[in-house]
């Protein structure tokens, strides 16, 4: 039962990245290609905005987590 509850929080918190993609994806030329429950793969075609995309996604996740009094960060790894 605890795992299901924790996963529901994780999903709610990570959903913030989809809001960023929905609001800015076309304009900033990026998309979420693959979503796994504990991570995902994004493509940022416009490298000039890469840092801004990462910043906005990170802030969105942190702000969503704060709503639940959870401290977390979004990690990025370039592949």
Short mmCIF file of N, CA and C in Angstrom, two decimals:
data_model
loop_
_atom_site.label_atom_id
_atom_site.label_comp_id
_atom_site.label_asym_id
_atom_site.label_seq_id
_atom_site.Cartn_x
_atom_site.Cartn_y
_atom_site.Cartn_z
N UNK A 1 0.83 -1.19 0.00
CA UNK A 1 0.00 0.00 0.00
C UNK A 1 0.88 1.25 0.00
N UNK A 2 1.92 1.27 0.80
CA UNK A 2 2.80 2.44 0.89
C UNK A 2 3.42 2.76 -0.46
N UNK A 3 3.81 1.74 -1.19
CA UNK A 3 4.43 1.96 -2.51
C UNK A 3 3.46 2.66 -3.45
N UNK A 4 2.21 2.27 -3.42
CA UNK A 4 1.21 2.90 -4.28
C UNK A 4 1.00 4.36 -3.93
N UNK A 5 1.00 4.64 -2.64
CA UNK A 5 0.83 6.03 -2.20
C UNK A 5 2.03 6.87 -2.63
N UNK A 6 3.23 6.35 -2.42
CA UNK A 6 4.45 7.07 -2.80
C UNK A 6 4.48 7.30 -4.31
N UNK A 7 4.11 6.29 -5.08
CA UNK A 7 4.11 6.44 -6.54
C UNK A 7 3.10 7.49 -6.99
N UNK A 8 1.99 7.60 -6.29
CA UNK A 8 1.01 8.61 -6.68
C UNK A 8 1.56 10.02 -6.45
N UNK A 9 2.32 10.20 -5.37
CA UNK A 9 2.98 11.49 -5.14
C UNK A 9 4.03 11.76 -6.22
N UNK A 10 4.83 10.75 -6.54
CA UNK A 10 5.85 10.92 -7.58
C UNK A 10 5.21 11.35 -8.90
N UNK A 11 4.13 10.69 -9.28
CA UNK A 11 3.47 11.00 -10.54
C UNK A 11 2.89 12.42 -10.52
N UNK A 12 2.29 12.80 -9.42
CA UNK A 12 1.73 14.15 -9.31
C UNK A 12 2.84 15.20 -9.42
N UNK A 13 3.95 14.96 -8.77
CA UNK A 13 5.06 15.92 -8.79
C UNK A 13 5.69 16.00 -10.17
N UNK A 14 5.94 14.87 -10.81
CA UNK A 14 6.59 14.88 -12.12
C UNK A 14 5.66 15.42 -13.20
N UNK A 15 4.36 15.41 -12.94
CA UNK A 15 3.41 15.93 -13.94
C UNK A 15 3.68 17.40 -14.27
N UNK A 16 4.38 18.09 -13.39
CA UNK A 16 4.70 19.50 -13.62
C UNK A 16 5.52 19.69 -14.90
N UNK A 17 6.34 18.70 -15.27
CA UNK A 17 7.13 18.85 -16.50
C UNK A 17 6.24 18.85 -17.74
N UNK A 18 5.11 18.14 -17.67
CA UNK A 18 4.19 18.12 -18.80
C UNK A 18 3.51 19.47 -18.98
N UNK A 19 3.27 20.15 -17.88
CA UNK A 19 2.69 21.49 -17.96
C UNK A 19 3.67 22.45 -18.63
N UNK A 20 4.94 22.33 -18.30
CA UNK A 20 5.97 23.18 -18.94
C UNK A 20 6.03 22.88 -20.43
N UNK A 21 6.00 21.60 -20.78
CA UNK A 21 6.05 21.22 -22.20
C UNK A 21 4.81 21.73 -22.92
N UNK A 22 3.66 21.62 -22.30
CA UNK A 22 2.42 22.07 -22.90
C UNK A 22 2.43 23.59 -23.13
N UNK A 23 2.95 24.33 -22.17
CA UNK A 23 2.98 25.79 -22.25
C UNK A 23 4.08 26.33 -23.17
N UNK A 24 5.25 25.67 -23.19
CA UNK A 24 6.41 26.25 -23.87
C UNK A 24 7.05 25.34 -24.92
N UNK A 25 6.57 24.14 -25.07
CA UNK A 25 7.22 23.17 -25.96
C UNK A 25 7.38 23.62 -27.39
N UNK A 26 6.31 24.13 -27.99
CA UNK A 26 6.40 24.57 -29.39
C UNK A 26 7.30 25.78 -29.53
N UNK A 27 7.10 26.74 -28.67
CA UNK A 27 7.86 27.99 -28.74
C UNK A 27 9.35 27.76 -28.49
N UNK A 28 9.68 26.86 -27.56
CA UNK A 28 11.08 26.62 -27.22
C UNK A 28 11.63 25.38 -27.92
N UNK A 29 10.83 24.76 -28.77
CA UNK A 29 11.24 23.63 -29.62
C UNK A 29 11.82 22.46 -28.82
N UNK A 30 11.02 21.96 -27.87
CA UNK A 30 11.41 20.75 -27.15
C UNK A 30 10.19 19.87 -26.93
N UNK A 31 10.45 18.59 -26.69
CA UNK A 31 9.36 17.65 -26.44
C UNK A 31 9.80 16.57 -25.49
N UNK A 32 8.81 15.96 -24.85
CA UNK A 32 9.05 14.81 -23.99
C UNK A 32 8.84 13.59 -24.87
N UNK A 33 9.90 12.82 -25.09
CA UNK A 33 9.83 11.67 -25.99
C UNK A 33 9.35 10.41 -25.30
N UNK A 34 9.91 10.15 -24.15
CA UNK A 34 9.59 8.92 -23.41
C UNK A 34 9.38 9.30 -21.95
N UNK A 35 8.34 8.75 -21.36
CA UNK A 35 8.10 8.97 -19.94
C UNK A 35 8.09 7.63 -19.25
N UNK A 36 8.96 7.49 -18.25
CA UNK A 36 8.95 6.33 -17.38
C UNK A 36 8.49 6.84 -16.03
N UNK A 37 8.04 5.95 -15.17
CA UNK A 37 7.49 6.42 -13.89
C UNK A 37 8.52 7.18 -13.06
N UNK A 38 9.78 6.83 -13.22
CA UNK A 38 10.82 7.50 -12.42
C UNK A 38 11.75 8.36 -13.27
N UNK A 39 11.34 8.69 -14.47
CA UNK A 39 12.18 9.52 -15.31
C UNK A 39 11.64 9.65 -16.71
N UNK A 40 12.41 10.23 -17.58
CA UNK A 40 11.95 10.39 -18.95
C UNK A 40 13.07 10.85 -19.85
N UNK A 41 12.74 10.99 -21.11
CA UNK A 41 13.69 11.45 -22.11
C UNK A 41 13.07 12.63 -22.83
N UNK A 42 13.82 13.73 -22.89
CA UNK A 42 13.33 14.91 -23.61
C UNK A 42 14.31 15.25 -24.72
N UNK A 43 13.77 15.88 -25.76
CA UNK A 43 14.60 16.38 -26.86
C UNK A 43 14.46 17.89 -26.90
N UNK A 44 15.59 18.57 -26.87
CA UNK A 44 15.60 20.02 -26.97
C UNK A 44 16.35 20.35 -28.26
N UNK A 45 15.60 20.69 -29.29
CA UNK A 45 16.22 20.95 -30.59
C UNK A 45 16.93 22.30 -30.62
N UNK A 46 16.39 23.26 -29.92
CA UNK A 46 16.98 24.60 -29.87
C UNK A 46 17.93 24.67 -28.68
N UNK A 47 19.18 24.40 -28.91
CA UNK A 47 20.18 24.35 -27.83
C UNK A 47 20.35 25.69 -27.12
N UNK A 48 19.95 26.77 -27.77
CA UNK A 48 20.07 28.09 -27.15
C UNK A 48 19.16 28.24 -25.93
N UNK A 49 18.10 27.44 -25.87
CA UNK A 49 17.16 27.55 -24.74
C UNK A 49 17.26 26.36 -23.78
N UNK A 50 18.24 25.50 -23.98
CA UNK A 50 18.36 24.29 -23.17
C UNK A 50 18.40 24.59 -21.67
N UNK A 51 19.23 25.53 -21.26
CA UNK A 51 19.33 25.85 -19.83
C UNK A 51 18.02 26.40 -19.29
N UNK A 52 17.32 27.18 -20.10
CA UNK A 52 16.05 27.75 -19.67
C UNK A 52 14.98 26.67 -19.52
N UNK A 53 14.95 25.72 -20.45
CA UNK A 53 13.99 24.61 -20.37
C UNK A 53 14.25 23.81 -19.09
N UNK A 54 15.50 23.48 -18.84
CA UNK A 54 15.86 22.72 -17.64
C UNK A 54 15.50 23.50 -16.38
N UNK A 55 15.77 24.78 -16.38
CA UNK A 55 15.45 25.62 -15.22
C UNK A 55 13.95 25.64 -14.96
N UNK A 56 13.16 25.84 -16.00
CA UNK A 56 11.71 25.89 -15.83
C UNK A 56 11.14 24.56 -15.36
N UNK A 57 11.64 23.46 -15.91
CA UNK A 57 11.17 22.15 -15.48
C UNK A 57 11.56 21.89 -14.02
N UNK A 58 12.77 22.21 -13.68
CA UNK A 58 13.24 22.01 -12.30
C UNK A 58 12.42 22.82 -11.31
N UNK A 59 12.20 24.08 -11.62
CA UNK A 59 11.40 24.93 -10.74
C UNK A 59 9.97 24.43 -10.61
N UNK A 60 9.40 23.96 -11.72
CA UNK A 60 8.03 23.46 -11.69
C UNK A 60 7.91 22.24 -10.79
N UNK A 61 8.87 21.33 -10.89
CA UNK A 61 8.85 20.12 -10.05
C UNK A 61 9.04 20.49 -8.58
N UNK A 62 9.98 21.36 -8.30
CA UNK A 62 10.22 21.77 -6.91
C UNK A 62 8.99 22.46 -6.32
N UNK A 63 8.34 23.32 -7.11
CA UNK A 63 7.16 24.02 -6.62
C UNK A 63 5.99 23.06 -6.38
N UNK A 64 5.82 22.10 -7.28
CA UNK A 64 4.75 21.11 -7.11
C UNK A 64 5.03 20.27 -5.86
N UNK A 65 6.26 19.89 -5.64
CA UNK A 65 6.63 19.10 -4.46
C UNK A 65 6.38 19.88 -3.17
N UNK A 66 6.64 21.17 -3.20
CA UNK A 66 6.40 22.00 -2.01
C UNK A 66 4.94 22.00 -1.60
N UNK A 67 4.04 21.85 -2.56
CA UNK A 67 2.61 21.78 -2.25
C UNK A 67 2.30 20.62 -1.30
N UNK A 68 3.13 19.60 -1.36
CA UNK A 68 2.96 18.41 -0.52
C UNK A 68 3.98 18.35 0.61
N UNK A 69 4.70 19.45 0.79
CA UNK A 69 5.74 19.53 1.82
C UNK A 69 6.81 18.46 1.61
N UNK A 70 7.17 18.28 0.34
CA UNK A 70 8.21 17.31 -0.04
C UNK A 70 9.36 18.09 -0.65
N UNK A 71 10.57 17.79 -0.21
CA UNK A 71 11.76 18.43 -0.78
C UNK A 71 12.38 17.46 -1.78
N UNK A 72 12.48 17.90 -3.01
CA UNK A 72 13.06 17.06 -4.05
C UNK A 72 13.65 17.94 -5.14
N UNK A 73 14.41 17.35 -6.01
CA UNK A 73 14.96 18.06 -7.16
C UNK A 73 14.81 17.18 -8.41
N UNK A 74 14.83 17.82 -9.53
CA UNK A 74 14.79 17.11 -10.80
C UNK A 74 16.22 17.00 -11.30
N UNK A 75 16.63 15.81 -11.68
CA UNK A 75 17.99 15.60 -12.16
C UNK A 75 17.98 15.43 -13.67
N UNK A 76 19.00 15.99 -14.31
CA UNK A 76 19.15 15.87 -15.76
C UNK A 76 20.49 15.25 -16.06
N UNK A 77 20.50 14.39 -17.06
CA UNK A 77 21.73 13.78 -17.53
C UNK A 77 21.71 13.83 -19.07
N UNK A 78 22.75 14.39 -19.62
CA UNK A 78 22.83 14.46 -21.08
C UNK A 78 23.29 13.10 -21.60
N UNK A 79 22.56 12.59 -22.56
CA UNK A 79 22.90 11.28 -23.15
C UNK A 79 23.51 11.46 -24.51
#
